[in-house]
PDB file of C-alpha atoms in Angstrom:
ATOM      1  CA  MET L   1      14.234 -89.447  46.468  1.00 65.00           C
ATOM      2  CA  LEU L   2      16.661 -89.849  43.542  1.00 52.00           C
ATOM      3  CA  ASP L   3      20.388 -90.525  43.954  1.00 58.00           C
ATOM      4  CA  LYS L   4      23.353 -89.895  41.634  1.00 55.00           C
ATOM      5  CA  LYS L   5      22.919 -93.284  39.952  1.00 66.00           C
ATOM      6  CA  ASN L   6      19.233 -92.640  39.195  1.00 75.00           C
ATOM      7  CA  ASN L   7      18.013 -95.060  41.855  1.00 85.00           C
ATOM      8  CA  LEU L   8      14.680 -93.836  43.191  1.00 92.00           C
ATOM      9  CA  VAL L   9      13.114 -94.457  46.602  1.00 96.00           C
ATOM     10  CA  ARG L  10       9.397 -93.681  46.709  1.00 96.00           C
ATOM     11  CA  LYS L  11       6.193 -94.779  48.385  1.00 97.00           C
ATOM     12  CA  ALA L  12       4.894 -98.010  46.933  1.00 98.00           C
ATOM     13  CA  LYS L  13       1.984 -97.969  44.501  1.00 97.00           C
ATOM     14  CA  PRO L  14      -0.614-100.719  44.021  1.00 97.00           C
ATOM     15  CA  GLU L  15       1.041-101.699  40.730  1.00 97.00           C
ATOM     16  CA  ASP L  16       4.259-102.549  42.654  1.00 98.00           C
ATOM     17  CA  SER L  17       2.511-105.450  44.379  1.00 98.00           C
ATOM     18  CA  LYS L  18       3.637-108.224  42.023  1.00 98.00           C
ATOM     19  CA  ARG L  19       7.316-107.251  42.101  1.00 98.00           C
ATOM     20  CA  ILE L  20       7.267-106.904  45.903  1.00 98.00           C
ATOM     21  CA  TRP L  21       5.691-110.361  46.089  1.00 98.00           C
ATOM     22  CA  GLU L  22       8.420-111.788  43.818  1.00 98.00           C
ATOM     23  CA  ILE L  23      11.184-110.354  46.015  1.00 97.00           C
ATOM     24  CA  ARG L  24       9.457-111.425  49.245  1.00 97.00           C
ATOM     25  CA  ASN L  25       9.087-115.011  47.965  1.00 96.00           C
ATOM     26  CA  HIS L  26      12.704-115.386  46.802  1.00 96.00           C
ATOM     27  CA  PRO L  27      14.204-118.361  48.712  1.00 95.00           C
ATOM     28  CA  GLU L  28      17.146-116.289  50.010  1.00 93.00           C
ATOM     29  CA  ILE L  29      14.759-113.650  51.370  1.00 93.00           C
ATOM     30  CA  ARG L  30      12.368-116.166  52.949  1.00 92.00           C
ATOM     31  CA  LYS L  31      15.272-117.969  54.635  1.00 91.00           C
ATOM     32  CA  LEU L  32      15.812-115.004  56.989  1.00 87.00           C
ATOM     33  CA  SER L  33      12.202-113.839  57.215  1.00 87.00           C
ATOM     34  CA  ASN L  34      10.115-114.064  60.386  1.00 82.00           C
ATOM     35  CA  ASN L  35       7.562-115.886  58.266  1.00 85.00           C
ATOM     36  CA  PRO L  36       9.486-118.047  55.775  1.00 88.00           C
ATOM     37  CA  ARG L  37       6.338-119.510  54.220  1.00 92.00           C
ATOM     38  CA  GLU L  38       5.879-118.929  50.497  1.00 94.00           C
ATOM     39  CA  PHE L  39       2.748-116.888  49.762  1.00 93.00           C
ATOM     40  CA  SER L  40       0.690-117.092  46.591  1.00 96.00           C
ATOM     41  CA  PHE L  41       0.089-113.863  44.719  1.00 97.00           C
ATOM     42  CA  ALA L  42      -3.646-114.385  45.354  1.00 97.00           C
ATOM     43  CA  GLU L  43      -2.889-114.198  49.108  1.00 96.00           C
ATOM     44  CA  HIS L  44      -0.402-111.347  48.875  1.00 96.00           C
ATOM     45  CA  ASP L  45      -2.123-108.868  46.566  1.00 96.00           C
ATOM     46  CA  PRO L  46      -5.359-108.127  48.487  1.00 96.00           C
ATOM     47  CA  ARG L  47      -3.450-108.018  51.783  1.00 95.00           C
ATOM     48  CA  PHE L  48      -0.877-105.609  50.309  1.00 96.00           C
ATOM     49  CA  GLU L  49      -3.629-103.408  48.865  1.00 95.00           C
ATOM     50  CA  LYS L  50      -5.573-103.282  52.136  1.00 95.00           C
ATOM     51  CA  LYS L  51      -2.576-102.752  54.400  1.00 94.00           C
ATOM     52  CA  TYR L  52      -0.730-100.054  52.485  1.00 96.00           C
ATOM     53  CA  PHE L  53      -3.457 -98.207  50.608  1.00 94.00           C
ATOM     54  CA  SER L  54      -6.473 -98.367  52.939  1.00 90.00           C
ATOM     55  CA  ASN L  55      -4.645 -97.706  56.198  1.00 76.00           C
ATOM     56  CA  GLN L  56      -2.721 -94.580  57.129  1.00 83.00           C
ATOM     57  CA  LYS L  57      -0.612 -96.349  59.778  1.00 91.00           C
ATOM     58  CA  HIS L  58       1.369 -98.690  57.527  1.00 95.00           C
ATOM     59  CA  TYR L  59       4.019 -97.635  55.008  1.00 96.00           C
ATOM     60  CA  CYS L  60       5.827 -99.360  52.181  1.00 98.00           C
ATOM     61  CA  PHE L  61       8.695 -97.739  50.297  1.00 98.00           C
ATOM     62  CA  ILE L  62      10.338 -99.198  47.218  1.00 98.00           C
ATOM     63  CA  LEU L  63      13.677 -98.787  45.501  1.00 97.00           C
ATOM     64  CA  GLU L  64      13.692 -98.571  41.703  1.00 95.00           C
ATOM     65  CA  ASN L  65      16.939 -98.942  39.797  1.00 91.00           C
ATOM     66  CA  GLU L  66      17.962 -96.845  36.796  1.00 87.00           C
ATOM     67  CA  ASP L  67      15.755 -99.049  34.572  1.00 89.00           C
ATOM     68  CA  ALA L  68      12.679 -98.230  36.715  1.00 91.00           C
ATOM     69  CA  ARG L  69      12.610-101.825  37.999  1.00 94.00           C
ATOM     70  CA  VAL L  70      11.664-102.386  41.642  1.00 97.00           C
ATOM     71  CA  VAL L  71      14.690-104.052  43.257  1.00 97.00           C
ATOM     72  CA  GLY L  72      13.783-103.729  46.938  1.00 98.00           C
ATOM     73  CA  TYR L  73      11.208-102.640  49.469  1.00 98.00           C
ATOM     74  CA  CYS L  74      11.075-101.412  53.046  1.00 98.00           C
ATOM     75  CA  ARG L  75       7.935-101.847  55.130  1.00 97.00           C
ATOM     76  CA  ILE L  76       7.183 -99.859  58.274  1.00 97.00           C
ATOM     77  CA  ASP L  77       4.129-101.335  59.985  1.00 96.00           C
ATOM     78  CA  PHE L  78       2.286 -99.987  63.017  1.00 94.00           C
ATOM     79  CA  ASP L  79       2.167-102.336  66.012  1.00 93.00           C
ATOM     80  CA  SER L  80      -0.926-101.217  67.928  1.00 90.00           C
ATOM     81  CA  ASP L  81      -0.160-103.561  70.848  1.00 92.00           C
ATOM     82  CA  ASN L  82       3.077-101.700  71.622  1.00 89.00           C
ATOM     83  CA  ASP L  83       2.317 -98.290  70.063  1.00 89.00           C
ATOM     84  CA  ASN L  84       5.407 -98.392  67.864  1.00 91.00           C
ATOM     85  CA  TYR L  85       6.460 -99.350  64.349  1.00 95.00           C
ATOM     86  CA  ILE L  86       8.191-102.490  63.072  1.00 96.00           C
ATOM     87  CA  ILE L  87      10.509-102.121  60.085  1.00 98.00           C
ATOM     88  CA  SER L  88      11.649-104.728  57.592  1.00 96.00           C
ATOM     89  CA  ILE L  89      13.637-104.544  54.389  1.00 97.00           C
ATOM     90  CA  ALA L  90      14.193-106.873  51.446  1.00 97.00           C
ATOM     91  CA  LEU L  91      16.399-106.413  48.422  1.00 97.00           C
ATOM     92  CA  ASP L  92      16.446-108.617  45.336  1.00 97.00           C
ATOM     93  CA  PRO L  93      19.519-110.859  45.919  1.00 95.00           C
ATOM     94  CA  GLU L  94      20.816-109.936  42.444  1.00 94.00           C
ATOM     95  CA  HIS L  95      21.342-106.419  43.810  1.00 93.00           C
ATOM     96  CA  HIS L  96      23.060-107.258  47.100  1.00 92.00           C
ATOM     97  CA  GLY L  97      26.478-105.756  47.777  1.00 91.00           C
ATOM     98  CA  LYS L  98      25.888-102.522  45.841  1.00 91.00           C
ATOM     99  CA  GLY L  99      24.985-100.194  48.730  1.00 92.00           C
ATOM    100  CA  LEU L 100      21.321-100.210  47.735  1.00 95.00           C
ATOM    101  CA  GLY L 101      20.124-101.538  51.097  1.00 96.00           C
ATOM    102  CA  THR L 102      21.680 -98.537  52.838  1.00 96.00           C
ATOM    103  CA  LYS L 103      20.108 -96.193  50.282  1.00 95.00           C
ATOM    104  CA  LEU L 104      16.664 -97.762  50.697  1.00 97.00           C
ATOM    105  CA  LEU L 105      16.687 -97.997  54.500  1.00 98.00           C
ATOM    106  CA  SER L 106      18.075 -94.473  54.992  1.00 96.00           C
ATOM    107  CA  ALA L 107      15.553 -92.939  52.597  1.00 96.00           C
ATOM    108  CA  ALA L 108      12.599 -94.887  54.028  1.00 97.00           C
ATOM    109  CA  VAL L 109      13.423 -93.766  57.576  1.00 96.00           C
ATOM    110  CA  GLU L 110      13.827 -90.183  56.363  1.00 94.00           C
ATOM    111  CA  MET L 111      10.525 -90.260  54.431  1.00 94.00           C
ATOM    112  CA  PHE L 112       8.618 -91.928  57.298  1.00 93.00           C
ATOM    113  CA  PRO L 113       6.309 -89.232  58.710  1.00 85.00           C
ATOM    114  CA  ALA L 114       5.517 -90.531  62.209  1.00 75.00           C
ATOM    115  CA  GLU L 115       7.324 -89.432  65.339  1.00 80.00           C
ATOM    116  CA  LYS L 116       7.351 -92.870  66.919  1.00 85.00           C
ATOM    117  CA  GLU L 117       9.949 -95.445  67.799  1.00 90.00           C
ATOM    118  CA  ILE L 118      10.842 -97.841  64.977  1.00 96.00           C
ATOM    119  CA  LEU L 119      11.908-101.383  65.891  1.00 97.00           C
ATOM    120  CA  ALA L 120      13.834-103.901  63.813  1.00 98.00           C
ATOM    121  CA  GLU L 121      13.798-107.632  64.525  1.00 96.00           C
ATOM    122  CA  ILE L 122      16.837-109.218  62.864  1.00 96.00           C
ATOM    123  CA  HIS L 123      17.750-112.907  62.664  1.00 93.00           C
ATOM    124  CA  LYS L 124      21.041-113.535  64.431  1.00 94.00           C
ATOM    125  CA  GLU L 125      22.494-115.180  61.301  1.00 91.00           C
ATOM    126  CA  ASN L 126      21.742-112.069  59.248  1.00 92.00           C
ATOM    127  CA  ILE L 127      24.954-110.184  60.055  1.00 93.00           C
ATOM    128  CA  ILE L 128      24.631-108.008  56.934  1.00 93.00           C
ATOM    129  CA  SER L 129      21.275-106.655  58.163  1.00 95.00           C
ATOM    130  CA  VAL L 130      22.699-106.037  61.634  1.00 96.00           C
ATOM    131  CA  LYS L 131      25.470-103.920  60.073  1.00 97.00           C
ATOM    132  CA  LEU L 132      22.972-102.145  57.807  1.00 97.00           C
ATOM    133  CA  PHE L 133      20.617-101.129  60.615  1.00 98.00           C
ATOM    134  CA  LYS L 134      23.524 -99.960  62.805  1.00 97.00           C
ATOM    135  CA  LYS L 135      24.875 -97.894  59.906  1.00 96.00           C
ATOM    136  CA  VAL L 136      21.532 -96.109  59.570  1.00 96.00           C
ATOM    137  CA  GLY L 137      21.422 -95.302  63.307  1.00 96.00           C
ATOM    138  CA  PHE L 138      19.489 -98.157  64.894  1.00 98.00           C
ATOM    139  CA  VAL L 139      20.687 -99.131  68.372  1.00 98.00           C
ATOM    140  CA  TYR L 140      20.716-102.635  69.889  1.00 98.00           C
ATOM    141  CA  PHE L 141      18.386-103.043  72.874  1.00 97.00           C
ATOM    142  CA  ASN L 142      17.555-106.740  73.298  1.00 98.00           C
ATOM    143  CA  GLU L 143      17.798-110.266  71.922  1.00 98.00           C
ATOM    144  CA  ASP L 144      16.216-113.662  72.257  1.00 97.00           C
ATOM    145  CA  GLU L 145      17.221-117.116  71.082  1.00 95.00           C
ATOM    146  CA  LYS L 146      16.542-116.307  67.419  1.00 93.00           C
ATOM    147  CA  ASN L 147      16.719-112.508  66.929  1.00 95.00           C
ATOM    148  CA  TYR L 148      18.464-109.266  67.791  1.00 97.00           C
ATOM    149  CA  TYR L 149      16.258-106.230  68.420  1.00 98.00           C
ATOM    150  CA  TYR L 150      17.274-102.729  67.369  1.00 98.00           C
ATOM    151  CA  LYS L 151      15.431 -99.431  67.652  1.00 97.00           C
ATOM    152  CA  LEU L 152      15.534 -95.961  66.197  1.00 94.00           C
ATOM    153  CA  LYS L 153      13.860 -92.973  67.792  1.00 78.00           C
ATOM    154  CA  LYS L 154      12.556 -90.338  65.406  1.00 64.00           C
TER     155      LYS L 154
END
């Protein structure tokens, strides 16, 4: 899915693994992650390969800028315990504030093939993500001490 500025949202490929790992391990991204631990590439790569290319229930979409550089990703992972999907998004901090998060999240939701509920778990301090998910159509349904929970029905 290409926009007017030649930003492309597409399904991730195995060769995107390293760049996704770099974004995921950025300190600003980890700070608001459910799992803030830094992962080695040796841990990340086989897990990424198995989860997104050997399993038809997990999806990863990436955003490439006009230079064909991956600047963000959106994961939609199946939660078999609750029969729904959990969504997360990360954008290289150098590209924050340019509307790219909205582009990526909107396109990923549109490209997502399943007809299931999608849930987002957002840290309460992450007001920008709260606004982003609302903008794309997610609706608040719960919260706990640490997170807000939003959902989107497809």
